[in-house]
Amino acid sequence: MSIRRIGRHLVQHHWRAKRVFPKAALDRIEQAIARGEATHSGQVRFAVEGALDGAPLFRNQPARERALDVFSHLRIWDTAHNNGVLIYLLLADRDVEIVADRGIDAQVGAERWEQICRAMEAEFRSGQFERGVIGGIEAVSRELARHFPSSGPHPNELPDKPVVM
């Protein structure tokens, strides 16, 4: 466990997510998800967490492990075609993780998800958080449209509203 990481998480905590993603930005992210979902039958969720606290922090939980917890908690795995995707951002670590259900993950693979994460992180390094998230949503939606194209109206199985934790 790194003292530097603990300090970063204790200092930045949850208020940072609300500062970096004000309501107007969250509304635009929600609209980007809805636009993307019109092109495919998948489900996309975006969750941002300012920092870890309590047991996850002192257990030194990696962002990937935390993303898997959030994926499960938000029931993203519970879609009809196993094509739900979570884009998770842990602000204190500036780490993006994409967790995809088995139907879409088998088609796209870890390497492509990692490319999307790195592109988002590059935007974050220049302070462009909203642009990075929307770019990531668009890239994920392109993958979903390629493998699970929309075949007309379909139910919105999961909320499009971003989750601020």
GROMACS .gro file of N, CA and C in nm:
model
  495
    1MET      N    1   0.084  -0.118   0.000
    1MET     CA    2   0.000   0.000   0.000
    1MET      C    3   0.089   0.124   0.000
    2SER      N    4   0.060   0.214  -0.090
    2SER     CA    5   0.139   0.336  -0.106
    2SER      C    6   0.080   0.450  -0.021
    3ILE      N    7   0.165   0.511   0.059
    3ILE     CA    8   0.122   0.627   0.139
    3ILE      C    9   0.078   0.740   0.045
    4ARG      N   10   0.146   0.753  -0.067
    4ARG     CA   11   0.111   0.857  -0.165
    4ARG      C   12  -0.032   0.835  -0.215
    5ARG      N   13  -0.067   0.709  -0.247
    5ARG     CA   14  -0.202   0.680  -0.297
    5ARG      C   15  -0.306   0.709  -0.189
    6ILE      N   16  -0.279   0.668  -0.067
    6ILE     CA   17  -0.373   0.696   0.043
    6ILE      C   18  -0.394   0.846   0.057
    7GLY      N   19  -0.285   0.921   0.057
    7GLY     CA   20  -0.295   1.067   0.069
    7GLY      C   21  -0.376   1.128  -0.043
    8ARG      N   22  -0.352   1.083  -0.165
    8ARG     CA   23  -0.424   1.135  -0.281
    8ARG      C   24  -0.574   1.108  -0.267
    9HIS      N   25  -0.609   0.990  -0.222
    9HIS     CA   26  -0.750   0.955  -0.207
    9HIS      C   27  -0.816   1.030  -0.091
   10LEU      N   28  -0.742   1.050   0.016
   10LEU     CA   29  -0.799   1.123   0.130
   10LEU      C   30  -0.819   1.271   0.098
   11VAL      N   31  -0.727   1.329   0.022
   11VAL     CA   32  -0.735   1.471  -0.012
   11VAL      C   33  -0.841   1.497  -0.119
   12GLN      N   34  -0.847   1.413  -0.221
   12GLN     CA   35  -0.937   1.440  -0.332
   12GLN      C   36  -1.081   1.399  -0.303
   13HIS      N   37  -1.101   1.295  -0.240
   13HIS     CA   38  -1.230   1.242  -0.197
   13HIS      C   39  -1.343   1.269  -0.296
   14HIS      N   40  -1.465   1.261  -0.251
   14HIS     CA   41  -1.582   1.258  -0.338
   14HIS      C   42  -1.618   1.393  -0.399
   15TRP      N   43  -1.585   1.501  -0.334
   15TRP     CA   44  -1.622   1.633  -0.385
   15TRP      C   45  -1.562   1.659  -0.522
   16ARG      N   46  -1.449   1.597  -0.551
   16ARG     CA   47  -1.381   1.625  -0.678
   16ARG      C   48  -1.463   1.579  -0.798
   17ALA      N   49  -1.531   1.468  -0.787
   17ALA     CA   50  -1.612   1.419  -0.899
   17ALA      C   51  -1.720   1.521  -0.936
   18LYS      N   52  -1.780   1.582  -0.836
   18LYS     CA   53  -1.885   1.680  -0.864
   18LYS      C   54  -1.828   1.810  -0.921
   19ARG      N   55  -1.705   1.841  -0.886
   19ARG     CA   56  -1.642   1.962  -0.941
   19ARG      C   57  -1.600   1.939  -1.086
   20VAL      N   58  -1.543   1.822  -1.115
   20VAL     CA   59  -1.497   1.791  -1.250
   20VAL      C   60  -1.614   1.765  -1.344
   21PHE      N   61  -1.722   1.708  -1.290
   21PHE     CA   62  -1.840   1.676  -1.371
   21PHE      C   63  -1.963   1.745  -1.313
   22PRO      N   64  -1.978   1.875  -1.339
   22PRO     CA   65  -2.099   1.945  -1.292
   22PRO      C   66  -2.223   1.889  -1.364
   23LYS      N   67  -2.339   1.927  -1.316
   23LYS     CA   68  -2.464   1.874  -1.369
   23LYS      C   69  -2.474   1.887  -1.520
   24ALA      N   70  -2.434   2.000  -1.575
   24ALA     CA   71  -2.444   2.020  -1.720
   24ALA      C   72  -2.358   1.917  -1.795
   25ALA      N   73  -2.240   1.889  -1.744
   25ALA     CA   74  -2.153   1.789  -1.807
   25ALA      C   75  -2.215   1.650  -1.796
   26LEU      N   76  -2.270   1.618  -1.680
   26LEU     CA   77  -2.336   1.488  -1.662
   26LEU      C   78  -2.455   1.473  -1.756
   27ASP      N   79  -2.528   1.583  -1.778
   27ASP     CA   80  -2.641   1.580  -1.873
   27ASP      C   81  -2.592   1.551  -2.015
   28ARG      N   82  -2.481   1.613  -2.054
   28ARG     CA   83  -2.426   1.590  -2.189
   28ARG      C   84  -2.374   1.446  -2.202
   29ILE      N   85  -2.317   1.393  -2.096
   29ILE     CA   86  -2.271   1.254  -2.097
   29ILE      C   87  -2.391   1.160  -2.110
   30GLU      N   88  -2.497   1.188  -2.038
   30GLU     CA   89  -2.619   1.107  -2.048
   30GLU      C   90  -2.673   1.110  -2.191
   31GLN      N   91  -2.672   1.227  -2.254
   31GLN     CA   92  -2.719   1.239  -2.392
   31GLN      C   93  -2.630   1.161  -2.488
   32ALA      N   94  -2.499   1.160  -2.463
   32ALA     CA   95  -2.406   1.084  -2.547
   32ALA      C   96  -2.435   0.934  -2.537
   33ILE      N   97  -2.466   0.888  -2.417
   33ILE     CA   98  -2.501   0.747  -2.399
   33ILE      C   99  -2.628   0.715  -2.477
   34ALA      N  100  -2.729   0.800  -2.465
   34ALA     CA  101  -2.856   0.777  -2.536
   34ALA      C  102  -2.835   0.777  -2.688
   35ARG      N  103  -2.755   0.871  -2.738
   35ARG     CA  104  -2.726   0.875  -2.883
   35ARG      C  105  -2.657   0.746  -2.927
   36GLY      N  106  -2.560   0.701  -2.849
   36GLY     CA  107  -2.489   0.579  -2.883
   36GLY      C  108  -2.580   0.458  -2.881
   37GLU      N  109  -2.664   0.450  -2.780
   37GLU     CA  110  -2.752   0.334  -2.767
   37GLU      C  111  -2.857   0.328  -2.878
   38ALA      N  112  -2.881   0.439  -2.946
   38ALA     CA  113  -2.973   0.438  -3.060
   38ALA      C  114  -2.912   0.362  -3.178
   39THR      N  115  -2.780   0.340  -3.175
   39THR     CA  116  -2.712   0.274  -3.288
   39THR      C  117  -2.684   0.126  -3.263
   40HIS      N  118  -2.716   0.077  -3.145
   40HIS     CA  119  -2.686  -0.062  -3.112
   40HIS      C  120  -2.785  -0.114  -3.008
   41SER      N  121  -2.779  -0.245  -2.983
   41SER     CA  122  -2.870  -0.304  -2.884
   41SER      C  123  -2.803  -0.323  -2.748
   42GLY      N  124  -2.683  -0.270  -2.732
   42GLY     CA  125  -2.611  -0.281  -2.605
   42GLY      C  126  -2.655  -0.177  -2.505
   43GLN      N  127  -2.593  -0.184  -2.388
   43GLN     CA  128  -2.621  -0.091  -2.280
   43GLN      C  129  -2.489  -0.037  -2.227
   44VAL      N  130  -2.478   0.095  -2.216
   44VAL     CA  131  -2.356   0.160  -2.169
   44VAL      C  132  -2.388   0.235  -2.041
   45ARG      N  133  -2.301   0.221  -1.943
   45ARG     CA  134  -2.310   0.299  -1.820
   45ARG      C  135  -2.176   0.368  -1.797
   46PHE      N  136  -2.180   0.488  -1.741
   46PHE     CA  137  -2.060   0.560  -1.699
   46PHE      C  138  -2.071   0.584  -1.550
   47ALA      N  139  -1.966   0.548  -1.477
   47ALA     CA  140  -1.961   0.573  -1.334
   47ALA      C  141  -1.828   0.641  -1.302
   48VAL      N  142  -1.835   0.744  -1.219
   48VAL     CA  143  -1.714   0.814  -1.176
   48VAL      C  144  -1.712   0.814  -1.023
   49GLU      N  145  -1.596   0.785  -0.971
   49GLU     CA  146  -1.575   0.785  -0.827
   49GLU      C  147  -1.457   0.877  -0.799
   50GLY      N  148  -1.480   0.975  -0.712
   50GLY     CA  149  -1.374   1.070  -0.681
   50GLY      C  150  -1.253   1.004  -0.619
   51ALA      N  151  -1.278   0.918  -0.522
   51ALA     CA  152  -1.170   0.851  -0.451
   51ALA      C  153  -1.227   0.733  -0.374
   52LEU      N  154  -1.141   0.641  -0.341
   52LEU     CA  155  -1.179   0.530  -0.256
   52LEU      C  156  -1.170   0.575  -0.111
   53ASP      N  157  -1.249   0.513  -0.026
   53ASP     CA  158  -1.235   0.539   0.117
   53ASP      C  159  -1.259   0.409   0.193
   54GLY      N  160  -1.236   0.411   0.320
   54GLY     CA  161  -1.260   0.295   0.404
   54GLY      C  162  -1.184   0.171   0.361
   55ALA      N  163  -1.253   0.058   0.369
   55ALA     CA  164  -1.190  -0.072   0.341
   55ALA      C  165  -1.129  -0.080   0.201
   56PRO      N  166  -1.197  -0.035   0.095
   56PRO     CA  167  -1.133  -0.045  -0.037
   56PRO      C  168  -1.000   0.030  -0.045
   57LEU      N  169  -0.993   0.145   0.019
   57LEU     CA  170  -0.868   0.222   0.016
   57LEU      C  171  -0.760   0.152   0.096
   58PHE      N  172  -0.790   0.114   0.217
   58PHE     CA  173  -0.687   0.055   0.303
   58PHE      C  174  -0.654  -0.089   0.265
   59ARG      N  175  -0.740  -0.150   0.184
   59ARG     CA  176  -0.710  -0.280   0.126
   59ARG      C  177  -0.630  -0.263  -0.003
   60ASN      N  178  -0.610  -0.135  -0.043
   60ASN     CA  179  -0.536  -0.100  -0.165
   60ASN      C  180  -0.602  -0.160  -0.289
   61GLN      N  181  -0.734  -0.150  -0.293
   61GLN     CA  182  -0.810  -0.207  -0.404
   61GLN      C  183  -0.772  -0.137  -0.534
   62PRO      N  184  -0.728  -0.213  -0.633
   62PRO     CA  185  -0.698  -0.153  -0.764
   62PRO      C  186  -0.826  -0.105  -0.833
   63ALA      N  187  -0.811  -0.009  -0.923
   63ALA     CA  188  -0.927   0.045  -0.995
   63ALA      C  189  -1.000  -0.064  -1.071
   64ARG      N  190  -0.928  -0.159  -1.129
   64ARG     CA  191  -0.992  -0.267  -1.206
   64ARG      C  192  -1.085  -0.349  -1.116
   65GLU      N  193  -1.037  -0.383  -0.999
   65GLU     CA  194  -1.118  -0.461  -0.906
   65GLU      C  195  -1.241  -0.382  -0.862
   66ARG      N  196  -1.221  -0.253  -0.837
   66ARG     CA  197  -1.333  -0.167  -0.798
   66ARG      C  198  -1.435  -0.158  -0.911
   67ALA      N  199  -1.387  -0.147  -1.035
   67ALA     CA  200  -1.476  -0.140  -1.151
   67ALA      C  201  -1.560  -0.267  -1.161
   68LEU      N  202  -1.500  -0.383  -1.132
   68LEU     CA  203  -1.574  -0.508  -1.135
   68LEU      C  204  -1.684  -0.507  -1.028
   69ASP      N  205  -1.654  -0.453  -0.911
   69ASP     CA  206  -1.755  -0.440  -0.805
   69ASP      C  207  -1.871  -0.351  -0.851
   70VAL      N  208  -1.837  -0.238  -0.912
   70VAL     CA  209  -1.939  -0.143  -0.959
   70VAL      C  210  -2.022  -0.207  -1.070
   71PHE      N  211  -1.957  -0.277  -1.162
   71PHE     CA  212  -2.025  -0.348  -1.271
   71PHE      C  213  -2.133  -0.441  -1.213
   72SER      N  214  -2.096  -0.514  -1.111
   72SER     CA  215  -2.189  -0.607  -1.048
   72SER      C  216  -2.298  -0.532  -0.972
   73HIS      N  217  -2.260  -0.432  -0.895
   73HIS     CA  218  -2.355  -0.355  -0.814
   73HIS      C  219  -2.461  -0.288  -0.902
   74LEU      N  220  -2.420  -0.236  -1.017
   74LEU     CA  221  -2.514  -0.168  -1.108
   74LEU      C  222  -2.589  -0.266  -1.198
   75ARG      N  223  -2.560  -0.395  -1.182
   75ARG     CA  224  -2.627  -0.503  -1.257
   75ARG      C  225  -2.611  -0.488  -1.408
   76ILE      N  226  -2.495  -0.444  -1.450
   76ILE     CA  227  -2.470  -0.426  -1.593
   76ILE      C  228  -2.462  -0.561  -1.663
   77TRP      N  229  -2.432  -0.664  -1.591
   77TRP     CA  230  -2.427  -0.800  -1.645
   77TRP      C  231  -2.565  -0.855  -1.676
   78ASP      N  232  -2.668  -0.786  -1.632
   78ASP     CA  233  -2.805  -0.837  -1.640
   78ASP      C  234  -2.878  -0.782  -1.762
   79THR      N  235  -2.819  -0.796  -1.881
   79THR     CA  236  -2.884  -0.751  -2.004
   79THR      C  237  -2.921  -0.872  -2.088
   80ALA      N  238  -3.020  -0.856  -2.172
   80ALA     CA  239  -3.073  -0.968  -2.250
   80ALA      C  240  -2.968  -1.033  -2.340
   81HIS      N  241  -2.879  -0.952  -2.397
   81HIS     CA  242  -2.781  -1.005  -2.494
   81HIS      C  243  -2.638  -1.010  -2.437
   82ASN      N  244  -2.625  -0.995  -2.306
   82ASN     CA  245  -2.493  -0.996  -2.242
   82ASN      C  246  -2.399  -0.895  -2.308
   83ASN      N  247  -2.452  -0.776  -2.334
   83ASN     CA  248  -2.373  -0.675  -2.403
   83ASN      C  249  -2.374  -0.540  -2.330
   84GLY      N  250  -2.371  -0.547  -2.199
   84GLY     CA  251  -2.359  -0.426  -2.119
   84GLY      C  252  -2.213  -0.390  -2.101
   85VAL      N  253  -2.185  -0.259  -2.098
   85VAL     CA  254  -2.048  -0.210  -2.083
   85VAL      C  255  -2.046  -0.099  -1.978
   86LEU      N  256  -1.954  -0.109  -1.885
   86LEU     CA  257  -1.930  -0.005  -1.786
   86LEU      C  258  -1.800   0.067  -1.819
   87ILE      N  259  -1.808   0.200  -1.823
   87ILE     CA  260  -1.688   0.284  -1.828
   87ILE      C  261  -1.676   0.344  -1.688
   88TYR      N  262  -1.570   0.306  -1.618
   88TYR     CA  263  -1.551   0.346  -1.478
   88TYR      C  264  -1.427   0.435  -1.469
   89LEU      N  265  -1.442   0.548  -1.404
   89LEU     CA  266  -1.332   0.641  -1.383
   89LEU      C  267  -1.309   0.660  -1.234
   90LEU      N  268  -1.187   0.629  -1.189
   90LEU     CA  269  -1.146   0.656  -1.052
   90LEU      C  270  -1.057   0.780  -1.058
   91LEU      N  271  -1.116   0.894  -1.026
   91LEU     CA  272  -1.048   1.023  -1.044
   91LEU      C  273  -0.916   1.035  -0.967
   92ALA      N  274  -0.913   0.991  -0.843
   92ALA     CA  275  -0.792   1.007  -0.763
   92ALA      C  276  -0.671   0.938  -0.828
   93ASP      N  277  -0.696   0.829  -0.898
   93ASP     CA  278  -0.588   0.757  -0.967
   93ASP      C  279  -0.580   0.794  -1.115
   94ARG      N  280  -0.677   0.874  -1.162
   94ARG     CA  281  -0.689   0.905  -1.306
   94ARG      C  282  -0.682   0.777  -1.389
   95ASP      N  283  -0.756   0.680  -1.345
   95ASP     CA  284  -0.756   0.548  -1.406
   95ASP      C  285  -0.894   0.517  -1.460
   96VAL      N  286  -0.900   0.481  -1.587
   96VAL     CA  287  -1.025   0.441  -1.652
   96VAL      C  288  -1.021   0.291  -1.671
   97GLU      N  289  -1.132   0.227  -1.641
   97GLU     CA  290  -1.146   0.084  -1.665
   97GLU      C  291  -1.276   0.060  -1.741
   98ILE      N  292  -1.270  -0.027  -1.839
   98ILE     CA  293  -1.390  -0.069  -1.910
   98ILE      C  294  -1.413  -0.214  -1.874
   99VAL      N  295  -1.534  -0.241  -1.825
   99VAL     CA  296  -1.574  -0.377  -1.794
   99VAL      C  297  -1.692  -0.410  -1.886
  100ALA      N  298  -1.675  -0.514  -1.964
  100ALA     CA  299  -1.778  -0.551  -2.061
  100ALA      C  300  -1.831  -0.690  -2.031
  101ASP      N  301  -1.961  -0.705  -2.049
  101ASP     CA  302  -2.023  -0.837  -2.031
  101ASP      C  303  -1.971  -0.933  -2.137
  102ARG      N  304  -1.988  -1.060  -2.111
  102ARG     CA  305  -1.924  -1.163  -2.193
  102ARG      C  306  -1.964  -1.161  -2.340
  103GLY      N  307  -2.087  -1.121  -2.372
  103GLY     CA  308  -2.130  -1.120  -2.512
  103GLY      C  309  -2.050  -1.024  -2.598
  104ILE      N  310  -2.029  -0.903  -2.549
  104ILE     CA  311  -1.953  -0.803  -2.625
  104ILE      C  312  -1.803  -0.820  -2.602
  105ASP      N  313  -1.763  -0.860  -2.483
  105ASP     CA  314  -1.620  -0.875  -2.456
  105ASP      C  315  -1.557  -0.982  -2.544
  106ALA      N  316  -1.630  -1.089  -2.572
  106ALA     CA  317  -1.578  -1.195  -2.659
  106ALA      C  318  -1.555  -1.144  -2.801
  107GLN      N  319  -1.630  -1.043  -2.841
  107GLN     CA  320  -1.618  -0.988  -2.976
  107GLN      C  321  -1.507  -0.882  -2.986
  108VAL      N  322  -1.493  -0.802  -2.883
  108VAL     CA  323  -1.402  -0.687  -2.887
  108VAL      C  324  -1.265  -0.721  -2.829
  109GLY      N  325  -1.262  -0.774  -2.709
  109GLY     CA  326  -1.137  -0.813  -2.645
  109GLY      C  327  -1.069  -0.703  -2.566
  110ALA      N  328  -0.984  -0.746  -2.475
  110ALA     CA  329  -0.917  -0.658  -2.380
  110ALA      C  330  -0.829  -0.553  -2.447
  111GLU      N  331  -0.762  -0.588  -2.555
  111GLU     CA  332  -0.671  -0.492  -2.619
  111GLU      C  333  -0.745  -0.367  -2.669
  112ARG      N  334  -0.860  -0.387  -2.732
  112ARG     CA  335  -0.937  -0.272  -2.782
  112ARG      C  336  -0.993  -0.189  -2.667
  113TRP      N  337  -1.043  -0.256  -2.564
  113TRP     CA  338  -1.093  -0.180  -2.449
  113TRP      C  339  -0.980  -0.096  -2.389
  114GLU      N  340  -0.862  -0.153  -2.381
  114GLU     CA  341  -0.747  -0.082  -2.325
  114GLU      C  342  -0.711   0.040  -2.412
  115GLN      N  343  -0.720   0.027  -2.543
  115GLN     CA  344  -0.694   0.141  -2.632
  115GLN      C  345  -0.791   0.255  -2.604
  116ILE      N  346  -0.917   0.222  -2.585
  116ILE     CA  347  -1.017   0.325  -2.555
  116ILE      C  348  -0.986   0.391  -2.421
  117CYS      N  349  -0.950   0.312  -2.321
  117CYS     CA  350  -0.913   0.367  -2.189
  117CYS      C  351  -0.795   0.463  -2.201
  118ARG      N  352  -0.692   0.424  -2.273
  118ARG     CA  353  -0.573   0.508  -2.286
  118ARG      C  354  -0.604   0.639  -2.357
  119ALA      N  355  -0.690   0.635  -2.459
  119ALA     CA  356  -0.730   0.757  -2.528
  119ALA      C  357  -0.805   0.851  -2.433
  120MET      N  358  -0.891   0.794  -2.350
  120MET     CA  359  -0.963   0.875  -2.252
  120MET      C  360  -0.866   0.936  -2.152
  121GLU      N  361  -0.773   0.856  -2.102
  121GLU     CA  362  -0.676   0.904  -2.004
  121GLU      C  363  -0.588   1.015  -2.061
  122ALA      N  364  -0.559   1.009  -2.190
  122ALA     CA  365  -0.482   1.117  -2.254
  122ALA      C  366  -0.560   1.248  -2.248
  123GLU      N  367  -0.689   1.242  -2.272
  123GLU     CA  368  -0.773   1.363  -2.261
  123GLU      C  369  -0.775   1.414  -2.117
  124PHE      N  370  -0.782   1.323  -2.021
  124PHE     CA  371  -0.786   1.363  -1.881
  124PHE      C  372  -0.657   1.434  -1.840
  125ARG      N  373  -0.544   1.385  -1.891
  125ARG     CA  374  -0.416   1.448  -1.857
  125ARG      C  375  -0.412   1.594  -1.901
  126SER      N  376  -0.486   1.627  -2.006
  126SER     CA  377  -0.491   1.767  -2.050
  126SER      C  378  -0.611   1.841  -1.991
  127GLY      N  379  -0.676   1.780  -1.892
  127GLY     CA  380  -0.787   1.845  -1.823
  127GLY      C  381  -0.920   1.837  -1.894
  128GLN      N  382  -0.929   1.760  -2.001
  128GLN     CA  383  -1.051   1.749  -2.081
  128GLN      C  384  -1.133   1.628  -2.038
  129PHE      N  385  -1.189   1.633  -1.919
  129PHE     CA  386  -1.259   1.518  -1.864
  129PHE      C  387  -1.388   1.487  -1.940
  130GLU      N  388  -1.471   1.587  -1.961
  130GLU     CA  389  -1.597   1.563  -2.032
  130GLU      C  390  -1.570   1.514  -2.174
  131ARG      N  391  -1.480   1.578  -2.244
  131ARG     CA  392  -1.448   1.537  -2.381
  131ARG      C  393  -1.393   1.394  -2.383
  132GLY      N  394  -1.310   1.359  -2.285
  132GLY     CA  395  -1.256   1.224  -2.277
  132GLY      C  396  -1.364   1.120  -2.255
  133VAL      N  397  -1.458   1.150  -2.165
  133VAL     CA  398  -1.566   1.055  -2.137
  133VAL      C  399  -1.656   1.039  -2.259
  134ILE      N  400  -1.694   1.149  -2.320
  134ILE     CA  401  -1.782   1.140  -2.437
  134ILE      C  402  -1.711   1.067  -2.552
  135GLY      N  403  -1.583   1.094  -2.570
  135GLY     CA  404  -1.506   1.021  -2.671
  135GLY      C  405  -1.503   0.872  -2.642
  136GLY      N  406  -1.490   0.836  -2.516
  136GLY     CA  407  -1.491   0.695  -2.477
  136GLY      C  408  -1.627   0.631  -2.501
  137ILE      N  409  -1.733   0.702  -2.469
  137ILE     CA  410  -1.868   0.652  -2.493
  137ILE      C  411  -1.889   0.629  -2.642
  138GLU      N  412  -1.844   0.723  -2.723
  138GLU     CA  413  -1.859   0.709  -2.868
  138GLU      C  414  -1.780   0.590  -2.921
  139ALA      N  415  -1.659   0.569  -2.870
  139ALA     CA  416  -1.577   0.456  -2.915
  139ALA      C  417  -1.640   0.323  -2.873
  140VAL      N  418  -1.690   0.315  -2.750
  140VAL     CA  419  -1.757   0.194  -2.703
  140VAL      C  420  -1.882   0.169  -2.787
  141SER      N  421  -1.957   0.275  -2.815
  141SER     CA  422  -2.079   0.261  -2.895
  141SER      C  423  -2.049   0.213  -3.037
  142ARG      N  424  -1.938   0.258  -3.094
  142ARG     CA  425  -1.900   0.208  -3.228
  142ARG      C  426  -1.874   0.058  -3.224
  143GLU      N  427  -1.808   0.011  -3.119
  143GLU     CA  428  -1.783  -0.134  -3.106
  143GLU      C  429  -1.914  -0.210  -3.089
  144LEU      N  430  -2.003  -0.156  -3.007
  144LEU     CA  431  -2.132  -0.222  -2.987
  144LEU      C  432  -2.213  -0.221  -3.117
  145ALA      N  433  -2.211  -0.111  -3.191
  145ALA     CA  434  -2.286  -0.103  -3.317
  145ALA      C  435  -2.230  -0.201  -3.420
  146ARG      N  436  -2.102  -0.224  -3.416
  146ARG     CA  437  -2.040  -0.318  -3.511
  146ARG      C  438  -2.082  -0.462  -3.480
  147HIS      N  439  -2.090  -0.496  -3.354
  147HIS     CA  440  -2.117  -0.634  -3.315
  147HIS      C  441  -2.263  -0.660  -3.274
  148PHE      N  442  -2.332  -0.556  -3.229
  148PHE     CA  443  -2.472  -0.568  -3.189
  148PHE      C  444  -2.552  -0.451  -3.246
  149PRO      N  445  -2.562  -0.443  -3.380
  149PRO     CA  446  -2.631  -0.329  -3.441
  149PRO      C  447  -2.778  -0.323  -3.399
  150SER      N  448  -2.830  -0.204  -3.399
  150SER     CA  449  -2.970  -0.185  -3.367
  150SER      C  450  -3.056  -0.243  -3.479
  151SER      N  451  -3.160  -0.312  -3.440
  151SER     CA  452  -3.254  -0.366  -3.539
  151SER      C  453  -3.392  -0.307  -3.513
  152GLY      N  454  -3.394  -0.178  -3.493
  152GLY     CA  455  -3.519  -0.110  -3.463
  152GLY      C  456  -3.529  -0.077  -3.316
  153PRO      N  457  -3.646  -0.034  -3.274
  153PRO     CA  458  -3.664   0.003  -3.133
  153PRO      C  459  -3.636  -0.115  -3.041
  154HIS      N  460  -3.570  -0.084  -2.930
  154HIS     CA  461  -3.540  -0.186  -2.831
  154HIS      C  462  -3.548  -0.122  -2.693
  155PRO      N  463  -3.574  -0.202  -2.591
  155PRO     CA  464  -3.588  -0.145  -2.457
  155PRO      C  465  -3.455  -0.092  -2.404
  156ASN      N  466  -3.464   0.013  -2.327
  156ASN     CA  467  -3.347   0.066  -2.258
  156ASN      C  468  -3.340  -0.009  -2.125
  157GLU      N  469  -3.256  -0.110  -2.119
  157GLU     CA  470  -3.253  -0.199  -2.003
  157GLU      C  471  -3.188  -0.137  -1.881
  158LEU      N  472  -3.099  -0.040  -1.902
  158LEU     CA  473  -3.028   0.023  -1.790
  158LEU      C  474  -3.037   0.175  -1.806
  159PRO      N  475  -3.037   0.248  -1.695
  159PRO     CA  476  -3.042   0.394  -1.706
  159PRO      C  477  -2.921   0.450  -1.780
  160ASP      N  478  -2.943   0.559  -1.852
  160ASP     CA  479  -2.833   0.628  -1.922
  160ASP      C  480  -2.763   0.729  -1.831
  161LYS      N  481  -2.826   0.763  -1.722
  161LYS     CA  482  -2.775   0.864  -1.630
  161LYS      C  483  -2.642   0.819  -1.570
  162PRO      N  484  -2.540   0.905  -1.577
  162PRO     CA  485  -2.412   0.871  -1.515
  162PRO      C  486  -2.426   0.853  -1.363
  163VAL      N  487  -2.339   0.770  -1.309
  163VAL     CA  488  -2.339   0.744  -1.165
  163VAL      C  489  -2.218   0.816  -1.105
  164VAL      N  490  -2.243   0.904  -1.009
  164VAL     CA  491  -2.135   0.972  -0.936
  164VAL      C  492  -2.132   0.910  -0.799
  165MET      N  493  -2.019   0.848  -0.768
  165MET     CA  494  -2.008   0.775  -0.641
  165MET      C  495  -1.923   0.853  -0.542
   0.00000   0.00000   0.00000
